[in-house]
CSV table of C-alpha atoms and ligand atoms in Angstrom, one decimal:
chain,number,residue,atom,x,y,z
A,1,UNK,CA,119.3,91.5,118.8
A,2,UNK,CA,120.7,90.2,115.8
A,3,UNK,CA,124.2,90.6,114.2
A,4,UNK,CA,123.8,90.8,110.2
A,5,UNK,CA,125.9,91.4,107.6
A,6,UNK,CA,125.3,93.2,104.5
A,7,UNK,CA,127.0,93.4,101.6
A,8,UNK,CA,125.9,95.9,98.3
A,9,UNK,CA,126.9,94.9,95.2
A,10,UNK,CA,128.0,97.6,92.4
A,11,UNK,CA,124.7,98.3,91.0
A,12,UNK,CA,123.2,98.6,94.7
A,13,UNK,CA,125.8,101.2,95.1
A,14,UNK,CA,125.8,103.1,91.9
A,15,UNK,CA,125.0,106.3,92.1
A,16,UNK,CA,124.7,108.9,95.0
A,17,UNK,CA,121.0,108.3,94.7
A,18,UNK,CA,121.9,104.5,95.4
A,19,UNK,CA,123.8,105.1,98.2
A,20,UNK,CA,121.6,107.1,99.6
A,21,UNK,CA,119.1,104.4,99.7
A,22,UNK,CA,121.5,101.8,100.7
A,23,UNK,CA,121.8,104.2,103.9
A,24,UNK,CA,118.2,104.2,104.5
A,25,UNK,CA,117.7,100.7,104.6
A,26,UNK,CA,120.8,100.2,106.5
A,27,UNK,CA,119.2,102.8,109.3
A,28,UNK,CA,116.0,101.0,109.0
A,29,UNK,CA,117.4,97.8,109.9
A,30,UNK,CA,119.7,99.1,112.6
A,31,UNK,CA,116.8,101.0,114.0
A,32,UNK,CA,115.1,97.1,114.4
A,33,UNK,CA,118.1,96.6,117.0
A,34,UNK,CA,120.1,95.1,114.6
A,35,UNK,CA,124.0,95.0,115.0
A,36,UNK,CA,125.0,96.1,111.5
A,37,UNK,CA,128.3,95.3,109.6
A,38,UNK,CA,128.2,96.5,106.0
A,39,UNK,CA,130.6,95.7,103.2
A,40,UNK,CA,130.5,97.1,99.5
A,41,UNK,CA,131.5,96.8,95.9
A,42,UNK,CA,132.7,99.6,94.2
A,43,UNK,CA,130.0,101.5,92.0
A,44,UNK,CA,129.4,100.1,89.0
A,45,UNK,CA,131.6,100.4,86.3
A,46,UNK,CA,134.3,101.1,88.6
A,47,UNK,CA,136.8,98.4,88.2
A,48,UNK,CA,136.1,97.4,84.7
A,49,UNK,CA,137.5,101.4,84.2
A,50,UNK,CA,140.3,100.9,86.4
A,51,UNK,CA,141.2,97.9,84.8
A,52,UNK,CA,140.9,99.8,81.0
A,53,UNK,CA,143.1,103.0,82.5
A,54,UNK,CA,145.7,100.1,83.8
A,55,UNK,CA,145.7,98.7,80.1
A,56,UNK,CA,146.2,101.9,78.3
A,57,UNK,CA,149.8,102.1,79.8
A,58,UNK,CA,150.8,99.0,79.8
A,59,UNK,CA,149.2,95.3,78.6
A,60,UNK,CA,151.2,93.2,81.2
A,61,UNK,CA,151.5,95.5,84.3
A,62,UNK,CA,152.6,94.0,87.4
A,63,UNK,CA,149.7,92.0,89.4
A,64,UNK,CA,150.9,94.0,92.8
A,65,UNK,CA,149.9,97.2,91.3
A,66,UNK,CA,147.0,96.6,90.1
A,67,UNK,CA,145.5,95.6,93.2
A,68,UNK,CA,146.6,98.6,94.7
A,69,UNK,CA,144.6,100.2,91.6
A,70,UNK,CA,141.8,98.2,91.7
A,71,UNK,CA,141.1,98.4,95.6
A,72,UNK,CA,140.3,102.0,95.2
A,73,UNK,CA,136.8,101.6,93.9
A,74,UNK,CA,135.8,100.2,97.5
A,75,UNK,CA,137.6,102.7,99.0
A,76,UNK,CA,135.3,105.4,97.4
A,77,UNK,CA,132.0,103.6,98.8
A,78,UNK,CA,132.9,102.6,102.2
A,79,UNK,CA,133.6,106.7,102.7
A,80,UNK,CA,130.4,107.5,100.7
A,81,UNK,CA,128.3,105.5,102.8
A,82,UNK,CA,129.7,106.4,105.9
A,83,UNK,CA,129.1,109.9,105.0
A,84,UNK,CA,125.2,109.3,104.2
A,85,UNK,CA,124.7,106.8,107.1
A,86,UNK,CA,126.4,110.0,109.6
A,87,UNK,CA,124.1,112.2,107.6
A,88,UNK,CA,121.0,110.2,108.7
A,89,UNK,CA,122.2,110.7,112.5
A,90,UNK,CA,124.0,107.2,112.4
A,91,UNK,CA,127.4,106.9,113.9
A,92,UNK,CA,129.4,104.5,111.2
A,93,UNK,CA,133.0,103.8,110.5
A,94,UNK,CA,134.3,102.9,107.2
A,95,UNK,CA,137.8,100.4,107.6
A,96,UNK,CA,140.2,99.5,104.3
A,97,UNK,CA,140.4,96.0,104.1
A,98,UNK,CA,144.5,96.5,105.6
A,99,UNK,CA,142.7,98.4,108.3
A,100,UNK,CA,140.4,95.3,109.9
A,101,UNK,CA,142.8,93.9,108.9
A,102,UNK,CA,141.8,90.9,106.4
A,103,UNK,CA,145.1,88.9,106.3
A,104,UNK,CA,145.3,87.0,103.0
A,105,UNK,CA,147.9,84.9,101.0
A,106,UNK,CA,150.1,86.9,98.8
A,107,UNK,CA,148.3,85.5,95.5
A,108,UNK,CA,147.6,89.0,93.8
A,109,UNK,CA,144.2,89.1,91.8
A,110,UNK,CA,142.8,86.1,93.3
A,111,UNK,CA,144.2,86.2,97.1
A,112,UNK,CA,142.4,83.6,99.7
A,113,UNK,CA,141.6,85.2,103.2
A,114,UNK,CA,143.5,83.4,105.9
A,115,UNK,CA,142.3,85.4,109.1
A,116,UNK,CA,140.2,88.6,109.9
A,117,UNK,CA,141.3,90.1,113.2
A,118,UNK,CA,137.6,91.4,114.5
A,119,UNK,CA,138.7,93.2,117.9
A,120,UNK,CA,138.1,96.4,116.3
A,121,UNK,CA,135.3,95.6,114.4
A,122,UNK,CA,133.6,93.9,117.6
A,123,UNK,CA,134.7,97.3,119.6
A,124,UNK,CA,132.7,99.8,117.4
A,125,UNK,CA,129.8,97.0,117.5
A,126,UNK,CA,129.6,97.0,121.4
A,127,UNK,CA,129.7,100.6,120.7
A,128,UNK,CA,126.5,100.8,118.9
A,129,UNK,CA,128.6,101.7,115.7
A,130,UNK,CA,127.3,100.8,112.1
A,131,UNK,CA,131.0,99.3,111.0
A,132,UNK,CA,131.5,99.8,106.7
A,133,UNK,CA,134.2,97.7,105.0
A,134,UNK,CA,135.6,97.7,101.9
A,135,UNK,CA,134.9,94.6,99.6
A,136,UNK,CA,137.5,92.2,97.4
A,137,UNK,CA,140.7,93.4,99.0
A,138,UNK,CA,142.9,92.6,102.3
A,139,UNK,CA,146.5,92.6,103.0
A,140,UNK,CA,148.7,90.2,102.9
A,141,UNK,CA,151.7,89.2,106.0
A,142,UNK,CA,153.8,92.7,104.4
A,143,UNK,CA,150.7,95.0,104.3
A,144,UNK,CA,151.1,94.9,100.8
A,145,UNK,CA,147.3,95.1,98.9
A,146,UNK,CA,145.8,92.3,97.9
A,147,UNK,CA,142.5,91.9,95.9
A,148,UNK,CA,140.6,88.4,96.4
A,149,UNK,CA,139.1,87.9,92.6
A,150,UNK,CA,136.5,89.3,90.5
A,151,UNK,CA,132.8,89.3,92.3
A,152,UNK,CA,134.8,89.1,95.7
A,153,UNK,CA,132.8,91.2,98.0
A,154,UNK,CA,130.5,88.4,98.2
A,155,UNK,CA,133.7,86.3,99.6
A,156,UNK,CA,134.5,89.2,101.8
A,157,UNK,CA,131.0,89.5,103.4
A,158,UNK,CA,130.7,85.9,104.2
A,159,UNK,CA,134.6,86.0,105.6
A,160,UNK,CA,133.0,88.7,108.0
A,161,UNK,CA,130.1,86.9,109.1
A,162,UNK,CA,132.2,83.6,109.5
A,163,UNK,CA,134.4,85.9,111.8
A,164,UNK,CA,131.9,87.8,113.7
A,165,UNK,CA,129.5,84.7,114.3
A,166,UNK,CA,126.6,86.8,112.4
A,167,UNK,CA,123.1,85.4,112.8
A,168,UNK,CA,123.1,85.4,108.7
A,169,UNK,CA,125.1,87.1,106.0
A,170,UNK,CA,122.9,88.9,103.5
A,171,UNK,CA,123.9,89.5,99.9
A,172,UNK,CA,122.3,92.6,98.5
A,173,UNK,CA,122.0,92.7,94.8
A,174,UNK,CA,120.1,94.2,91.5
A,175,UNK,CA,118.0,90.5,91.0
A,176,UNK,CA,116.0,89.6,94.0
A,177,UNK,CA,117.2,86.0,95.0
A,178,UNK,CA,118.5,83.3,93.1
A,179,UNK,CA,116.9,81.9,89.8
A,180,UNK,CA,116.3,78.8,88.2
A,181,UNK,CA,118.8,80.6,85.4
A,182,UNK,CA,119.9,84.0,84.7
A,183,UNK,CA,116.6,85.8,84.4
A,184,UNK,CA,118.5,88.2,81.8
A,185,UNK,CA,118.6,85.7,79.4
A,186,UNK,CA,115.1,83.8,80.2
A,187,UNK,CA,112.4,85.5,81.0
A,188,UNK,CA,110.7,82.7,82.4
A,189,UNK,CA,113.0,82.5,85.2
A,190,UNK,CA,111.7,81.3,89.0
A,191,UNK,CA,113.0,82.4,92.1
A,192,UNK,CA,114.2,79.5,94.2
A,193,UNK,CA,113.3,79.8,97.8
A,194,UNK,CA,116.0,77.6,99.0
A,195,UNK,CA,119.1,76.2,96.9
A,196,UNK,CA,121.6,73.9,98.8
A,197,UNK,CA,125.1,75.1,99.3
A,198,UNK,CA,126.2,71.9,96.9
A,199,UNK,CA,124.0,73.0,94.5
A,200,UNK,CA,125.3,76.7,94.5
A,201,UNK,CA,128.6,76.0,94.5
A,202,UNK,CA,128.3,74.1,91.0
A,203,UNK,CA,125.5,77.3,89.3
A,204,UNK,CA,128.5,79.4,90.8
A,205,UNK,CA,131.4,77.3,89.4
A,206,UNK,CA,129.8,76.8,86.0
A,207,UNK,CA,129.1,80.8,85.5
A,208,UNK,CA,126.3,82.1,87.9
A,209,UNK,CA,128.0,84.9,88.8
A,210,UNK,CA,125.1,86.2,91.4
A,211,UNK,CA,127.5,84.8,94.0
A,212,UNK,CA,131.2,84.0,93.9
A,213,UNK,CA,132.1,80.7,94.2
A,214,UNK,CA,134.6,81.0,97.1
A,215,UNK,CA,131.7,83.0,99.1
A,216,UNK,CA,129.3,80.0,98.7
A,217,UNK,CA,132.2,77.5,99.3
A,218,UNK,CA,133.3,79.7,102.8
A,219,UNK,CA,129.6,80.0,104.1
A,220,UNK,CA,128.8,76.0,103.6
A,221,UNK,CA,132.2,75.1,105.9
A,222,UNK,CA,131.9,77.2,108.2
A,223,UNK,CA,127.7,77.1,108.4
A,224,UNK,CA,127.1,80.6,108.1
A,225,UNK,CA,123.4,81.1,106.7
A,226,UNK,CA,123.8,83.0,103.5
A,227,UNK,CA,120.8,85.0,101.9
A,228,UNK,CA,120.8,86.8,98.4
A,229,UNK,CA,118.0,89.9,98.0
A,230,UNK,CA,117.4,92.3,96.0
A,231,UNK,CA,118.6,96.2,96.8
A,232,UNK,CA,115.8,97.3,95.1
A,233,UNK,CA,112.5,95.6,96.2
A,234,UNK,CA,112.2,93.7,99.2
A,235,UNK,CA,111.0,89.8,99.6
A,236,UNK,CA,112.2,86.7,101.3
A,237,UNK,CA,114.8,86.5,98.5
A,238,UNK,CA,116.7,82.7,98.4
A,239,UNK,CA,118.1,81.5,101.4
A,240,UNK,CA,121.1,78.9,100.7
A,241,UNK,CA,121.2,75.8,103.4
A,242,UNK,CA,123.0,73.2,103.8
A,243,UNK,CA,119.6,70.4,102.7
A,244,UNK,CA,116.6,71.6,101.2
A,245,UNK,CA,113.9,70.1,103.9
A,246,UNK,CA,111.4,72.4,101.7
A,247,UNK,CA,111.0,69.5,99.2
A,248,UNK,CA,110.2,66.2,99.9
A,249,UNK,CA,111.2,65.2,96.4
A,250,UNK,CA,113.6,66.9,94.7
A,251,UNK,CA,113.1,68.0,91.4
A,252,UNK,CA,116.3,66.5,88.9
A,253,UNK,CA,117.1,69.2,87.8
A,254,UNK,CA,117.5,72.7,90.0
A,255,UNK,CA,119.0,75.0,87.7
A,256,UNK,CA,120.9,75.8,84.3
A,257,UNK,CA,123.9,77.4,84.5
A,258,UNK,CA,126.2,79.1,81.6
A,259,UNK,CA,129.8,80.9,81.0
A,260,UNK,CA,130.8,82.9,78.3
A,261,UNK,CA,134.4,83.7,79.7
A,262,UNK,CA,135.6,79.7,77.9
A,263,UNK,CA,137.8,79.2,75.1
A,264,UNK,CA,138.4,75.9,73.6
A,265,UNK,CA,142.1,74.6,72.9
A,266,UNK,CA,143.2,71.3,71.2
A,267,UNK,CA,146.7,69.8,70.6
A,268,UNK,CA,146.4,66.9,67.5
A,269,UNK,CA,148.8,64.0,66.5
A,270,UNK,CA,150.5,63.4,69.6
A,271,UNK,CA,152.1,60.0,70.8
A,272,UNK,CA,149.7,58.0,72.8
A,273,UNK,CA,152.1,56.7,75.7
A,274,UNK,CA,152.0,57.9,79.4
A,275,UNK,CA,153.3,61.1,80.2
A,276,UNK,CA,151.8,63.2,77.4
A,277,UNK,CA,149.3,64.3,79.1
A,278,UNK,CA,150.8,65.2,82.2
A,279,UNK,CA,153.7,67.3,79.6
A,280,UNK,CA,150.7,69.2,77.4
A,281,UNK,CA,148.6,69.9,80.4
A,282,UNK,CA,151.4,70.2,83.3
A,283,UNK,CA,152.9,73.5,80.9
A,284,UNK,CA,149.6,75.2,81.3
A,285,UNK,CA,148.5,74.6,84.7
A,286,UNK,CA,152.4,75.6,85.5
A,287,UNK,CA,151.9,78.6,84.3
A,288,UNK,CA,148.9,79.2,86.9
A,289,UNK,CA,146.1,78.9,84.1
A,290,UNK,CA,143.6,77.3,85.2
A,291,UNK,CA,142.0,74.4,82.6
A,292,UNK,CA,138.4,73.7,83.3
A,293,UNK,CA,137.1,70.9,80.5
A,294,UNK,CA,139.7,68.0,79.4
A,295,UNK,CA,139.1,65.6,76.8
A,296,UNK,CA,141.6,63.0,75.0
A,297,UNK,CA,140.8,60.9,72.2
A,298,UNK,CA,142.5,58.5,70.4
A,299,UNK,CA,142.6,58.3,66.4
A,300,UNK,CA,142.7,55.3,64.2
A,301,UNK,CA,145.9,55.9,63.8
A,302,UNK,CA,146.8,55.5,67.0
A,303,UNK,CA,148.0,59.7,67.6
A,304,UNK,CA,146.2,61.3,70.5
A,305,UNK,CA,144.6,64.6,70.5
A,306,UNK,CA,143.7,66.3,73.9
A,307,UNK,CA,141.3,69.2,73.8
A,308,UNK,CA,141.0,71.8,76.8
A,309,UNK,CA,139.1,75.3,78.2
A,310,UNK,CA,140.8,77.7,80.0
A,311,UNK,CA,139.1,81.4,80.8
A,312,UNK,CA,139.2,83.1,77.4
A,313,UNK,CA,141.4,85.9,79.2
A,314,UNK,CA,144.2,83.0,79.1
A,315,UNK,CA,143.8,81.9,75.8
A,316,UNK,CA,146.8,83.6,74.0
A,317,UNK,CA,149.4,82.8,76.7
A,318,UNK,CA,148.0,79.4,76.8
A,319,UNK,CA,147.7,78.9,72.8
A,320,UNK,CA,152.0,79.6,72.8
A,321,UNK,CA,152.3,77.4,75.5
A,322,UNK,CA,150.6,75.1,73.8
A,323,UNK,CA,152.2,75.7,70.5
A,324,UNK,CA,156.2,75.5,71.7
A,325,UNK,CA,154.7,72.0,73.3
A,326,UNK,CA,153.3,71.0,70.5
A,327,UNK,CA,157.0,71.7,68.8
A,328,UNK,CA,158.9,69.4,71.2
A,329,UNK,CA,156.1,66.7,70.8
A,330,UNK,CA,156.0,67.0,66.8
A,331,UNK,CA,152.0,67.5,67.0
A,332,UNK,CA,150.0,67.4,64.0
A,333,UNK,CA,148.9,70.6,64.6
A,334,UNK,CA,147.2,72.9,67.8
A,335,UNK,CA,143.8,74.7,66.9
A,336,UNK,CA,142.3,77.2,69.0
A,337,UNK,CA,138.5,78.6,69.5
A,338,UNK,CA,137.6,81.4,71.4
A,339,UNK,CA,133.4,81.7,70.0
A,340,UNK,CA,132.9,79.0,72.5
A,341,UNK,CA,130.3,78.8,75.8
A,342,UNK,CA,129.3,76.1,78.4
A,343,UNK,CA,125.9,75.3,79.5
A,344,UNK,CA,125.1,73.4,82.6
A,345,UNK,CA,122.5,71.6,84.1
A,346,UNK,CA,122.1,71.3,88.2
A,347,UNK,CA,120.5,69.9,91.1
A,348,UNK,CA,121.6,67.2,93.8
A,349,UNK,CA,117.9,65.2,92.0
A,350,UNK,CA,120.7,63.7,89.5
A,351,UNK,CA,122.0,61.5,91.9
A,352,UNK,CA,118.9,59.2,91.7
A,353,UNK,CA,118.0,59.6,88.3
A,354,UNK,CA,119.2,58.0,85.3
A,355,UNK,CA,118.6,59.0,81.6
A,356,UNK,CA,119.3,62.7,82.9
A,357,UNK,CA,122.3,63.4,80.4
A,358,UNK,CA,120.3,61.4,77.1
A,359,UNK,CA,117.5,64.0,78.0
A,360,UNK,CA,119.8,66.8,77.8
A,361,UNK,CA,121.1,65.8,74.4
A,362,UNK,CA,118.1,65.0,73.1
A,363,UNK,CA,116.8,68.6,73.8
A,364,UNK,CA,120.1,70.1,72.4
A,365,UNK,CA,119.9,67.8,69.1
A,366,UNK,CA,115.9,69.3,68.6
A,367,UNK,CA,117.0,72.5,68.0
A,368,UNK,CA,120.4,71.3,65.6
A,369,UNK,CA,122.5,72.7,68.4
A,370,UNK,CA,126.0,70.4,68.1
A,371,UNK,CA,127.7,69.5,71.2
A,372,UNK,CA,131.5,69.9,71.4
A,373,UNK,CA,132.7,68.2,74.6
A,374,UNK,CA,131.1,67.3,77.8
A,375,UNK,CA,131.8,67.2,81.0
A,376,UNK,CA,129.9,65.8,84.3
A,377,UNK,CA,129.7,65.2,88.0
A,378,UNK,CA,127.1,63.8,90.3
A,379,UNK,CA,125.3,66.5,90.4
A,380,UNK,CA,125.7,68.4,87.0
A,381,UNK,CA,126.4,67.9,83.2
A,382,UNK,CA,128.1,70.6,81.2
A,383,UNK,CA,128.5,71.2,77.6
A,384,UNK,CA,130.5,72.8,75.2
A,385,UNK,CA,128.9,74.5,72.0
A,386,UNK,CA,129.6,77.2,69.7
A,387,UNK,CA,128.3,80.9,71.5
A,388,UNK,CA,125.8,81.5,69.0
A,389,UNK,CA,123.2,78.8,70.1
A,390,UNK,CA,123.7,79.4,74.4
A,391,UNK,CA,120.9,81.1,74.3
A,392,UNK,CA,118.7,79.0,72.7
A,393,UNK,CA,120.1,76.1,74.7
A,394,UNK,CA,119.1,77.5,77.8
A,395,UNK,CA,115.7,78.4,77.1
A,396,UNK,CA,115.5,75.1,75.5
A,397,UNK,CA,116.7,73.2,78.6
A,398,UNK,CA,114.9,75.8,81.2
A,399,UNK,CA,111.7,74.4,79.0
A,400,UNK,CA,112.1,71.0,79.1
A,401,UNK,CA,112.8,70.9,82.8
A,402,UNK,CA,109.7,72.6,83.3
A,403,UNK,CA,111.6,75.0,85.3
A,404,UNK,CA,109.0,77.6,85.2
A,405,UNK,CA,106.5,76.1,86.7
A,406,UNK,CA,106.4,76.3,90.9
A,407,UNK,CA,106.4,73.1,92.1
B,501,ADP,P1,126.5,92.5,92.2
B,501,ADP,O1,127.1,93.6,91.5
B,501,ADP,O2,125.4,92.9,93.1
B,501,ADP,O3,127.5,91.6,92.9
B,501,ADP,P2,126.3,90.6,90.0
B,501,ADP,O4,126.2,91.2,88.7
B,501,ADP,O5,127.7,90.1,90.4
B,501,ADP,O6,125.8,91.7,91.1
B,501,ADP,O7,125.3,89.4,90.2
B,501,ADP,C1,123.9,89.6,89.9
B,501,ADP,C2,123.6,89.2,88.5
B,501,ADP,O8,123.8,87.8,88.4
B,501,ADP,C3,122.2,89.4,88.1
B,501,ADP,O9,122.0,90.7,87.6
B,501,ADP,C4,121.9,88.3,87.1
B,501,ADP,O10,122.0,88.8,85.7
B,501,ADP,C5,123.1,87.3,87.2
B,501,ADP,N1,122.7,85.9,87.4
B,501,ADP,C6,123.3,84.9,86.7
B,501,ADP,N2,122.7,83.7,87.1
B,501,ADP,C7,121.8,84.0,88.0
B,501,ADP,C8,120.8,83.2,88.7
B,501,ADP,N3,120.8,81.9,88.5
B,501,ADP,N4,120.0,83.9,89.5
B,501,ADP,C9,120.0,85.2,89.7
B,501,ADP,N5,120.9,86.0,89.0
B,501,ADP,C10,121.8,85.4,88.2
B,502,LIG,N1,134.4,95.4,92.5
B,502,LIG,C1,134.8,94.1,92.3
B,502,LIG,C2,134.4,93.5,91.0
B,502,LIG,O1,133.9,94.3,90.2
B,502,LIG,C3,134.4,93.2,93.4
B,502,LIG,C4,132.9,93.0,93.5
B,502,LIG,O2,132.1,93.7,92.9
B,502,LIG,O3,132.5,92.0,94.2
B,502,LIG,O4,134.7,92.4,90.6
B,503,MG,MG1,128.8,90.1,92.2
C-alpha cells in the first residue's frame, strides 16, 4: 500500500465537470489501496481575477492582504472536491493551509515553508481518510496568511510528500509530462521520460513554468520521486530523478527553455572604479528585486555601462531606482526595454561538449535573430533578444538539436 500525493493544477480543476473527474480518478486510485493526500490550485482563472479585483482599488495594496485574498481560490477547491469525493461514497477532509498547519517565513507573496506538522494529516490517513489541502498558502509563526509564489501548489505538494515520506509525489496537469520545450509554442515537442532534477531546476528557473522551481529544488534535497501527468489522458508521464540511468550517452542538449516575464535595464557613462557596481546593483537587489542577467562593459572612453533583467513586473520601481542612481553617479544616461525575452538551452550533456554555445549562435544568426546579452552555466546558455523572434528561436534551436526525434 502506497502513500501518493496528488496535486491538480487550475486547468485540472476548472470547472465542476473537472472536479468531478479529478474525484473519480482520485477514488479509482484510492480504491487500488492507495493512501491518498490531495492538494489543489484554485480553478483557473481564479487568482489572475483576484489579483485584477485587488488592483481596481488600489495599485500598491499591502502584500499581507493580498494573501489573504489570494488564498481564497484554494479554499473553494479543497471544499469542492471534498464535496464530490463524499459524493462518490469517499470519506475526505479538506484542511486550509493554517489548518495542517504549513508553517512558513513571513515573506508575503513568495513565503518559504519551514515545517508541516503531519499529526493530523497522518491521523485521517490511518483512518482510511482521503486528506484535501489547499495549495500556495500556509501560515506563518502569527497565523497570519501567507502565499508561497505564483505556480506554488507544485511547492506545496512536494512539501507534503517530503513530510509524509510518500512513495512519490505526482503533479497533475493539462500537458501530459515534461517536454523537450513548451509544446504550445512547438508543435514538434517530445515527451521526456526522464529529466534529472539538475536539469529541471534550470528549464524551471529559465521559464518552464510546468513546475515551480522551488518544488523541483525541495523534491531533489530531500529525494522525494516527483512525477508530472497529465489530468486528462493517462501515460507514464516524465518521472524526474536524481541521474538519468535511461541513457547511456546523454544527448547535449535536453531541452529549450524561454521567459517572457524579462525586461532589460541599462545604466551608461559611469565611472569604472570598484564599488560601482556593488552601488547600481546593491539599490535594486535592496529593494527585494530580484536581477537575473548582469553585464558590464567598458567603453573606449573608459565610462562603464552595466546592463540588467529584472521580472518585467519590477521594471518601473526598478527603472527610478535606477534613475535617482544614475543622478548621484552623473550617468550618461539609463535606458530601459521591456519587449525583451530569454531563450535557454539545457541538459547536463554540456558539460562534456565544447562548441555548444558557437552552435547556438550560429543557429540564432541563420535566421538574422540579434542576440542582446548572454548568460551561461555548466549546464545551460541563455539569451537575450528582442520578443518578436522567441518564437522563431525556439523552433529554430528545437530543430537544430534534433529534439524531435526519439533517441
Ligand atoms: P497547472 O495549472 O496544472 O499548474 P501550468 O500552466 O502551471 O499548469 O503548467 C503547465 C503548462 O506548462 C503547460 O500547459 C505548458 O504550456 C507549459 N510548459 C512550459 N514548458 C513546458 C515543458 N517543457 N513541458 C511541458 N509543459 C511546458
Ligand atoms: N493558484 C496559484 C497560481 O495561480 C498557485 C498555483 O496554481 O499553483 O499561481
Ligand atoms: Mg503550475
Amino acid at each position: 500500500m502506497a502513500l501518493i500525493v496528488q496535486k491538480y493544477g487550475g486547468t485540472s480543476v476548472g470547472s465542476v465537470e473537472r472536479i468531478q473527474a479529478v474525484a473519480e480518478k482520485v477514488r479509482a486510485d484510492h480504491e487500488n489501496g492507495h493512501r491518498m493526500v490531495i492538494t489543489v490550485s484554485a480553478m483557473s482563472g481564479e487568482t489572475n481575477r483576484l489579483i485584477g479585483l485587488a488592483r481596481q482599488l488600489n495599485d500598491a495594496p499591502a502584500l499581507r492582504e493580498m494573501d489573504v485574498l489570494v488564498s481564497t481560490g484554494e479554499q473553494v477547491t479543497i471544499a469542492l472536491l471534498c464535496m464530490a469525493l463524499q459524493k462518490l461514497g469517499m470519506r475526505s477532509r479538506s484542511y486550509t493551509g493554517g489548518q495542517v498547519a504549513i508553517e512558513t517565513d513571513s515573506a508575503h507573496g513568495k513565503a518559504r515553508i519551514k515545517r508541516i506538522d503531519e499529526h493530523r494529516l497522518q491521523a485521517d490517513l490511518n483512518e482510511g481518510v482521503i486528506v484535501v489541502v489547499a495549495g500556495f498558502q500556509g501560515v506563518d509563526e502569527h497565523s497570519n496568511i501567507t502565499t508561497l509564489g505564483r505556480g506554488g501548489s507544485d511547492t506545496t505538494a512536494v512539501a507534503l510528500a517530503a513530510a509524509l515520506k510518500a512513495d512519490e509525489c505526482q503533479i497533475y496537469t493539462d500537458v501530459d509530462g515534461v517536454y523537450t520545450t513548451d509544446p504550445r509554442v512547438v508543435a514538434e515537442a517530445r515527451r521526456l521520460n526522464v529529466i534529472t532534477f539538475e536539469e529541471m531546476i534550470e528549464m524551471a528557473s529559465q521559464g518552464s513554468k510546468v513546475l515551480q522551481i522551488r518544488a523541483v529544488e525541495f523534491a531533489g534535497k530531500y529525494g522525494v520521486p516527483l512525477r508530472v501527468k497529465s489530468s486528462f489522458v493517462d501515460g507514464p508521464g516524465t518521472l524526474i530523478t536524481l541521474e538519468d540511468d535511461e541513457q547511456m550517452e546523454k544527448p547535449v542538449v535536453s531541452g529549450i527553455a524561454f521567459n517572457r516575464d524579462e525586461a532589460k535595464l541599462t545604466i551608461r557613462g559611469i565611472p569604472d572604479q570598484p564599488g560601482v557596481a556593488a552601488q547600481v546593483l546593491g539599490s535594486i537587489s535592496d529593494a527585494n528585486i530580484e536581477i537575473d542577467v548582469i553585464v558590464q562593459n567598458v567603453a573606449k572612453d573608459n565610462s562603464a555601462s552595466i546592463t540588467f533583467t529584472v521580472n518585467r513586473n519590477d521594471l518601473p520601481q526598478a527603472e527610478a531606482l535606477l534613475r535617482s542612481i544614475a543622478a548621484e553617479l552623473g550617468a550618461e544616461e539609463v535606458t530601459a526595454d521591456s519587449k525583451i525575452a530569454k531563450v535557454a538551452i539545457v541538459g547536463v550533456g554540456m558539460r562534456s561538449h565544447a562548441g555548444v554555445a558557437a552552435r547556438m549562435f550560429e543557429c540564432l544568426a541563420e535566421e538574422g535573430i540579434n542576440i542582446q546579452l548572454i548568460t551561461t552555466s555548466e549546464i545551460k546558455i541563455a539569451v537575450v533578444i528582442d520578443e518578436r523572434y522567441l518564437e522563431l528561436a525556439v523552433r529554430a534551436l528545437h530543430a537544430k538539436y534534433d529534439l524531435e526525434r526519439l533517441r
